[in-house]
Short mmCIF file of N, CA and C in Angstrom, two decimals:
data_model
loop_
_atom_site.label_atom_id
_atom_site.label_comp_id
_atom_site.label_asym_id
_atom_site.label_seq_id
_atom_site.Cartn_x
_atom_site.Cartn_y
_atom_site.Cartn_z
N MET M 1 131.27 43.95 68.85
CA MET M 1 131.66 44.75 67.70
C MET M 1 133.18 44.77 67.61
N GLY M 2 133.72 44.66 66.38
CA GLY M 2 135.15 44.62 66.18
C GLY M 2 135.75 45.95 65.80
N LEU M 3 135.25 47.05 66.34
CA LEU M 3 135.79 48.36 66.01
C LEU M 3 137.01 48.65 66.88
N GLU M 4 138.13 48.83 66.24
CA GLU M 4 139.35 49.18 66.96
C GLU M 4 139.42 50.69 67.12
N SER M 5 140.39 51.16 67.85
CA SER M 5 140.64 52.59 67.93
C SER M 5 142.06 52.82 67.44
N GLY M 6 142.31 53.98 66.92
CA GLY M 6 143.65 54.26 66.43
C GLY M 6 143.74 55.65 65.85
N THR M 7 144.96 56.08 65.65
CA THR M 7 145.21 57.41 65.11
C THR M 7 145.81 57.34 63.71
N TYR M 8 146.65 56.34 63.45
CA TYR M 8 147.34 56.24 62.17
C TYR M 8 147.00 54.92 61.48
N ILE M 9 147.34 54.83 60.21
CA ILE M 9 146.99 53.66 59.41
C ILE M 9 147.46 52.36 60.05
N ASP M 10 148.63 52.37 60.66
CA ASP M 10 149.14 51.12 61.23
C ASP M 10 148.33 50.65 62.44
N SER M 11 147.38 51.47 62.91
CA SER M 11 146.51 51.04 64.02
C SER M 11 145.32 50.21 63.53
N LEU M 12 145.04 50.25 62.23
CA LEU M 12 143.87 49.54 61.71
C LEU M 12 144.09 48.04 61.76
N VAL M 13 143.04 47.32 62.07
CA VAL M 13 143.08 45.86 62.12
C VAL M 13 142.47 45.34 60.82
N ALA M 14 143.26 44.61 60.04
CA ALA M 14 142.83 44.17 58.72
C ALA M 14 141.61 43.26 58.76
N THR M 15 141.38 42.57 59.85
CA THR M 15 140.25 41.62 59.92
C THR M 15 138.95 42.29 60.35
N ASN M 16 138.97 43.58 60.64
CA ASN M 16 137.73 44.30 61.01
C ASN M 16 137.16 45.00 59.79
N PRO M 17 135.86 45.13 59.69
CA PRO M 17 134.84 44.68 60.63
C PRO M 17 134.61 43.17 60.51
N VAL M 18 134.23 42.61 61.60
CA VAL M 18 133.94 41.17 61.60
C VAL M 18 132.54 40.96 61.02
N GLY M 19 132.30 39.78 60.52
CA GLY M 19 131.03 39.49 59.86
C GLY M 19 129.82 39.59 60.77
N SER M 20 130.00 39.47 62.07
CA SER M 20 128.87 39.52 63.00
C SER M 20 128.49 40.94 63.41
N ASP M 21 129.26 41.95 62.95
CA ASP M 21 128.93 43.34 63.28
C ASP M 21 127.60 43.72 62.64
N ASN M 22 126.87 44.59 63.33
CA ASN M 22 125.66 45.13 62.74
C ASN M 22 126.03 46.02 61.56
N ARG M 23 125.16 46.08 60.58
CA ARG M 23 125.43 46.86 59.39
C ARG M 23 125.67 48.33 59.72
N ASN M 24 124.93 48.87 60.65
CA ASN M 24 125.09 50.30 60.96
C ASN M 24 126.44 50.60 61.62
N GLN M 25 127.12 49.60 62.13
CA GLN M 25 128.45 49.82 62.71
C GLN M 25 129.51 50.02 61.63
N GLY M 26 129.15 49.72 60.39
CA GLY M 26 130.06 49.99 59.28
C GLY M 26 130.41 51.46 59.16
N ASP M 27 129.45 52.33 59.52
CA ASP M 27 129.73 53.77 59.50
C ASP M 27 130.88 54.12 60.43
N ASP M 28 130.92 53.49 61.59
CA ASP M 28 132.01 53.74 62.54
C ASP M 28 133.35 53.31 61.95
N HIS M 29 133.35 52.20 61.24
CA HIS M 29 134.58 51.73 60.60
C HIS M 29 135.04 52.71 59.52
N LEU M 30 134.10 53.18 58.71
CA LEU M 30 134.46 54.13 57.66
C LEU M 30 135.01 55.42 58.25
N ARG M 31 134.39 55.93 59.31
CA ARG M 31 134.90 57.14 59.95
C ARG M 31 136.31 56.93 60.51
N LEU M 32 136.54 55.77 61.11
CA LEU M 32 137.87 55.46 61.64
C LEU M 32 138.91 55.43 60.52
N ILE M 33 138.56 54.78 59.41
CA ILE M 33 139.49 54.71 58.27
C ILE M 33 139.80 56.12 57.77
N LYS M 34 138.78 56.95 57.57
CA LYS M 34 139.00 58.31 57.10
C LYS M 34 139.90 59.09 58.05
N ASN M 35 139.62 59.00 59.34
CA ASN M 35 140.41 59.74 60.32
C ASN M 35 141.87 59.29 60.36
N THR M 36 142.11 57.98 60.26
CA THR M 36 143.50 57.50 60.30
C THR M 36 144.25 57.90 59.04
N VAL M 37 143.58 57.88 57.89
CA VAL M 37 144.24 58.30 56.64
C VAL M 37 144.58 59.79 56.73
N LYS M 38 143.65 60.60 57.18
CA LYS M 38 143.91 62.04 57.29
C LYS M 38 145.02 62.34 58.30
N ALA M 39 145.06 61.60 59.39
CA ALA M 39 146.12 61.82 60.39
C ALA M 39 147.48 61.34 59.87
N SER M 40 147.48 60.28 59.06
CA SER M 40 148.74 59.75 58.53
C SER M 40 149.33 60.64 57.45
N PHE M 41 148.48 61.37 56.74
CA PHE M 41 148.92 62.27 55.66
C PHE M 41 148.34 63.66 55.91
N PRO M 42 148.82 64.38 56.93
CA PRO M 42 148.18 65.62 57.34
C PRO M 42 148.30 66.77 56.35
N ASP M 43 149.32 66.80 55.52
CA ASP M 43 149.53 67.94 54.63
C ASP M 43 149.09 67.68 53.20
N VAL M 44 148.36 66.62 52.97
CA VAL M 44 147.90 66.31 51.62
C VAL M 44 146.67 67.15 51.33
N ASP M 45 146.86 68.16 50.47
CA ASP M 45 145.74 69.01 50.10
C ASP M 45 145.51 69.01 48.59
N GLU M 46 146.18 68.10 47.91
CA GLU M 46 145.98 67.89 46.47
C GLU M 46 146.44 66.48 46.16
N ALA M 47 146.41 66.11 44.89
CA ALA M 47 146.81 64.76 44.51
C ALA M 47 148.24 64.49 44.96
N VAL M 48 148.49 63.30 45.44
CA VAL M 48 149.81 62.92 45.92
C VAL M 48 150.71 62.59 44.73
N VAL M 49 151.91 63.14 44.73
CA VAL M 49 152.87 62.90 43.67
C VAL M 49 153.77 61.75 44.09
N THR M 50 153.98 60.82 43.18
CA THR M 50 154.81 59.67 43.50
C THR M 50 156.10 59.70 42.71
N ILE M 51 157.01 58.82 43.08
CA ILE M 51 158.23 58.61 42.30
C ILE M 51 158.05 57.31 41.55
N HIS M 52 158.09 57.40 40.22
CA HIS M 52 157.95 56.22 39.37
C HIS M 52 159.33 55.66 39.10
N ASN M 53 159.49 54.36 39.22
CA ASN M 53 160.76 53.70 39.01
C ASN M 53 160.59 52.70 37.88
N GLY M 54 161.23 52.94 36.73
CA GLY M 54 161.10 52.00 35.63
C GLY M 54 161.79 52.50 34.38
N SER M 55 161.79 51.65 33.36
CA SER M 55 162.48 51.98 32.11
C SER M 55 161.62 52.80 31.16
N SER M 56 160.33 52.93 31.42
CA SER M 56 159.46 53.75 30.58
C SER M 56 158.70 54.75 31.46
N ALA M 57 158.34 55.85 30.85
CA ALA M 57 157.67 56.93 31.59
C ALA M 57 156.31 56.48 32.10
N PRO M 58 155.91 56.98 33.25
CA PRO M 58 154.59 56.62 33.76
C PRO M 58 153.49 57.22 32.88
N THR M 59 152.40 56.49 32.73
CA THR M 59 151.29 57.00 31.91
C THR M 59 150.39 57.93 32.71
N ASN M 60 150.23 57.69 33.99
CA ASN M 60 149.41 58.55 34.84
C ASN M 60 150.32 59.50 35.59
N LYS M 61 150.57 60.64 34.99
CA LYS M 61 151.48 61.61 35.59
C LYS M 61 150.73 62.92 35.83
N GLN M 62 151.25 63.70 36.72
CA GLN M 62 150.73 65.03 36.99
C GLN M 62 151.91 65.94 37.30
N THR M 63 151.69 67.21 37.28
CA THR M 63 152.77 68.15 37.56
C THR M 63 153.43 67.80 38.89
N GLY M 64 154.75 67.63 38.84
CA GLY M 64 155.51 67.27 40.03
C GLY M 64 155.89 65.81 40.10
N THR M 65 155.39 64.99 39.16
CA THR M 65 155.76 63.57 39.18
C THR M 65 157.24 63.43 38.89
N VAL M 66 157.91 62.57 39.64
CA VAL M 66 159.33 62.30 39.45
C VAL M 66 159.46 60.88 38.91
N TRP M 67 160.30 60.73 37.89
CA TRP M 67 160.51 59.42 37.27
C TRP M 67 161.99 59.08 37.33
N ARG M 68 162.31 57.95 37.92
CA ARG M 68 163.67 57.42 37.93
C ARG M 68 163.78 56.51 36.71
N ASP M 69 164.34 57.05 35.64
CA ASP M 69 164.45 56.34 34.36
C ASP M 69 165.60 55.34 34.45
N THR M 70 165.26 54.08 34.68
CA THR M 70 166.29 53.05 34.86
C THR M 70 166.98 52.68 33.56
N SER M 71 166.39 53.01 32.41
CA SER M 71 167.04 52.68 31.15
C SER M 71 168.19 53.63 30.84
N ALA M 72 168.13 54.86 31.36
CA ALA M 72 169.16 55.85 31.07
C ALA M 72 169.88 56.32 32.33
N SER M 73 169.55 55.75 33.49
CA SER M 73 170.14 56.15 34.77
C SER M 73 169.97 57.64 35.04
N LEU M 74 168.76 58.15 34.78
CA LEU M 74 168.48 59.57 34.96
C LEU M 74 167.25 59.78 35.84
N TRP M 75 167.18 60.94 36.46
CA TRP M 75 165.99 61.38 37.18
C TRP M 75 165.29 62.40 36.29
N LYS M 76 163.97 62.30 36.18
CA LYS M 76 163.21 63.23 35.34
C LYS M 76 162.02 63.76 36.13
N PHE M 77 161.62 64.98 35.79
CA PHE M 77 160.55 65.69 36.49
C PHE M 77 159.52 66.15 35.48
N TRP M 78 158.23 65.85 35.72
CA TRP M 78 157.14 66.26 34.82
C TRP M 78 156.69 67.66 35.22
N ASN M 79 156.85 68.63 34.32
CA ASN M 79 156.50 70.02 34.65
C ASN M 79 155.09 70.39 34.23
N GLY M 80 154.31 69.42 33.80
CA GLY M 80 152.94 69.67 33.36
C GLY M 80 152.79 69.58 31.86
N SER M 81 153.90 69.72 31.13
CA SER M 81 153.82 69.62 29.67
C SER M 81 154.93 68.77 29.07
N GLY M 82 155.94 68.46 29.84
CA GLY M 82 157.04 67.63 29.33
C GLY M 82 157.97 67.20 30.45
N TRP M 83 158.82 66.23 30.13
CA TRP M 83 159.79 65.73 31.11
C TRP M 83 161.03 66.61 31.09
N ILE M 84 161.48 67.03 32.25
CA ILE M 84 162.73 67.77 32.40
C ILE M 84 163.73 66.80 33.02
N THR M 85 164.87 66.61 32.35
CA THR M 85 165.91 65.74 32.89
C THR M 85 166.68 66.51 33.94
N LEU M 86 166.73 65.96 35.14
CA LEU M 86 167.44 66.60 36.24
C LEU M 86 168.95 66.40 36.08
N PRO M 87 169.76 67.32 36.60
CA PRO M 87 171.19 67.32 36.29
C PRO M 87 172.04 66.38 37.13
N PHE M 88 171.55 65.20 37.41
CA PHE M 88 172.38 64.23 38.11
C PHE M 88 171.92 62.83 37.74
N ALA M 89 172.86 61.92 37.79
CA ALA M 89 172.58 60.52 37.47
C ALA M 89 172.65 59.70 38.74
N PHE M 90 171.95 58.57 38.77
CA PHE M 90 171.98 57.74 39.97
C PHE M 90 172.91 56.56 39.82
N ASN M 91 173.67 56.49 38.73
CA ASN M 91 174.61 55.39 38.57
C ASN M 91 176.03 55.78 38.96
N THR M 92 176.24 57.06 39.30
CA THR M 92 177.56 57.54 39.69
C THR M 92 177.43 58.30 40.99
N SER M 93 178.19 57.90 41.97
CA SER M 93 178.14 58.56 43.27
C SER M 93 178.74 59.96 43.18
N ASN M 94 178.10 60.92 43.80
CA ASN M 94 178.59 62.29 43.89
C ASN M 94 178.86 62.91 42.53
N SER M 95 178.00 62.66 41.55
CA SER M 95 178.20 63.18 40.20
C SER M 95 177.03 64.08 39.82
N VAL M 96 177.36 65.26 39.28
CA VAL M 96 176.34 66.15 38.74
C VAL M 96 176.78 66.54 37.34
N ASP M 97 175.90 66.32 36.38
CA ASP M 97 176.19 66.67 34.99
C ASP M 97 175.34 67.87 34.61
N ILE M 98 175.98 68.97 34.27
CA ILE M 98 175.27 70.17 33.84
C ILE M 98 175.40 70.23 32.32
N ASN M 99 174.28 70.09 31.62
CA ASN M 99 174.33 70.01 30.16
C ASN M 99 173.65 71.18 29.48
N ALA M 100 173.20 72.15 30.23
CA ALA M 100 172.54 73.30 29.61
C ALA M 100 172.74 74.52 30.50
N GLY M 101 172.75 75.68 29.89
CA GLY M 101 172.85 76.90 30.68
C GLY M 101 174.24 77.18 31.18
N THR M 102 174.33 78.05 32.17
CA THR M 102 175.62 78.44 32.73
C THR M 102 175.60 78.27 34.24
N ILE M 103 176.77 78.20 34.80
CA ILE M 103 176.93 78.14 36.24
C ILE M 103 177.78 79.34 36.62
N ASP M 104 177.26 80.19 37.49
CA ASP M 104 177.99 81.38 37.91
C ASP M 104 178.50 81.20 39.33
N GLY M 105 179.69 81.72 39.60
CA GLY M 105 180.23 81.73 40.94
C GLY M 105 180.51 80.36 41.52
N VAL M 106 181.06 79.47 40.73
CA VAL M 106 181.30 78.10 41.18
C VAL M 106 182.67 77.98 41.82
N THR M 107 182.73 77.34 42.96
CA THR M 107 183.99 76.96 43.57
C THR M 107 184.10 75.46 43.42
N ALA M 108 185.15 75.00 42.77
CA ALA M 108 185.30 73.57 42.50
C ALA M 108 186.14 72.91 43.59
N GLY M 109 185.68 73.00 44.82
CA GLY M 109 186.36 72.33 45.92
C GLY M 109 187.63 73.03 46.35
N THR M 110 188.50 72.30 47.04
CA THR M 110 189.79 72.83 47.47
C THR M 110 190.88 72.11 46.69
N ASN M 111 192.10 72.56 46.84
CA ASN M 111 193.20 71.93 46.11
C ASN M 111 193.29 70.44 46.37
N SER M 112 192.97 70.03 47.59
CA SER M 112 193.09 68.60 47.90
C SER M 112 191.88 67.81 47.42
N ALA M 113 190.73 68.49 47.21
CA ALA M 113 189.51 67.77 46.83
C ALA M 113 189.35 67.62 45.33
N VAL M 114 189.78 68.62 44.56
CA VAL M 114 189.60 68.57 43.11
C VAL M 114 190.83 67.97 42.47
N THR M 115 190.67 66.83 41.83
CA THR M 115 191.81 66.19 41.18
C THR M 115 191.78 66.38 39.68
N GLU M 116 190.59 66.67 39.13
CA GLU M 116 190.47 66.87 37.69
C GLU M 116 189.24 67.70 37.41
N LEU M 117 189.35 68.61 36.43
CA LEU M 117 188.24 69.45 36.02
C LEU M 117 188.14 69.39 34.50
N GLN M 118 186.98 69.00 33.99
CA GLN M 118 186.76 68.90 32.54
C GLN M 118 185.74 69.96 32.15
N VAL M 119 186.13 70.89 31.26
CA VAL M 119 185.24 71.91 30.75
C VAL M 119 185.34 71.87 29.23
N ASP M 120 184.24 71.43 28.59
CA ASP M 120 184.20 71.29 27.14
C ASP M 120 185.39 70.45 26.69
N ASN M 121 186.31 71.01 25.91
CA ASN M 121 187.45 70.23 25.43
C ASN M 121 188.74 70.57 26.17
N ILE M 122 188.62 71.21 27.33
CA ILE M 122 189.78 71.56 28.15
C ILE M 122 189.75 70.71 29.42
N ASN M 123 190.88 70.09 29.72
CA ASN M 123 190.99 69.26 30.91
C ASN M 123 192.09 69.83 31.79
N VAL M 124 191.75 70.15 33.05
CA VAL M 124 192.74 70.60 34.02
C VAL M 124 192.97 69.44 34.96
N ASN M 125 194.20 68.92 34.94
CA ASN M 125 194.52 67.73 35.72
C ASN M 125 195.85 67.97 36.42
N GLY M 126 195.79 68.18 37.73
CA GLY M 126 197.03 68.47 38.46
C GLY M 126 197.60 69.79 37.99
N ASN M 127 198.84 69.77 37.51
CA ASN M 127 199.48 70.98 37.00
C ASN M 127 199.39 71.09 35.49
N ALA M 128 198.63 70.23 34.84
CA ALA M 128 198.55 70.23 33.38
C ALA M 128 197.20 70.75 32.91
N ILE M 129 197.23 71.56 31.84
CA ILE M 129 196.02 71.98 31.13
C ILE M 129 196.12 71.36 29.75
N ILE M 130 195.17 70.50 29.43
CA ILE M 130 195.24 69.71 28.20
C ILE M 130 194.03 70.02 27.34
N SER M 131 194.26 70.22 26.04
CA SER M 131 193.17 70.46 25.11
C SER M 131 192.93 69.22 24.28
N SER M 132 191.66 68.85 24.16
CA SER M 132 191.33 67.73 23.27
C SER M 132 190.76 68.24 21.96
N ASP M 133 190.86 69.56 21.74
CA ASP M 133 190.42 70.16 20.48
C ASP M 133 191.34 69.68 19.36
N THR M 134 190.83 69.64 18.15
CA THR M 134 191.63 69.11 17.03
C THR M 134 192.87 69.93 16.76
N ASP M 135 192.82 71.26 16.98
CA ASP M 135 194.04 72.05 16.73
C ASP M 135 194.94 72.11 17.96
N GLY M 136 194.44 71.72 19.12
CA GLY M 136 195.27 71.64 20.33
C GLY M 136 195.65 72.97 20.93
N ASP M 137 195.12 74.08 20.40
CA ASP M 137 195.50 75.40 20.90
C ASP M 137 194.78 75.73 22.19
N ILE M 138 195.52 76.32 23.12
CA ILE M 138 194.94 76.84 24.36
C ILE M 138 195.38 78.29 24.46
N THR M 139 194.41 79.19 24.58
CA THR M 139 194.72 80.61 24.70
C THR M 139 194.30 81.07 26.09
N ILE M 140 195.23 81.65 26.82
CA ILE M 140 194.93 82.19 28.14
C ILE M 140 195.00 83.70 28.01
N THR M 141 193.87 84.36 28.26
CA THR M 141 193.79 85.80 28.09
C THR M 141 193.53 86.46 29.44
N PRO M 142 194.34 87.47 29.81
CA PRO M 142 194.11 88.14 31.10
C PRO M 142 192.86 89.02 31.05
#
C-alpha cells in the first residue's frame, strides 16, 4: 500500500495512491488528505479570503477580499457591497494618500525627516509657505 504519513500538505506524495492499492485503502488516503489540510490551515473557520492581482476586479468576491488593482496602482477592499479604495498606492514607496475625511493629531515627522508638506493648495517647503490658489493669499490666524 502506498499510504504515506504526514502532518502538513507538503508531506503528501503526489503519486499516491498507487494503482495496485485496494479500493478500501482509498478511505485512508482521503482521511490523510483531510487531516493535512486541516493541520496546514488551522484557523480557517470560514471561506478563505484571497488577494486578487489584476487590472479588473475579481468576479468571485466575498467580504474581506483584497484586490491589487494594477491598472490604477491601488489596493481595494470589498466590504460586502462595494470596493473601498485603501489610502495607499503600491507604485510609490512610503506614500499614503488620504483623500477623504480628516486626520487628527498628526505629527509629520521631525525637522530632519519632513522636507515638504502639501495640504490642499498650501505647500510648506523648508522655510517657505507657498499658495497655489489663484489669488495667492495666505492668512495665518492665531
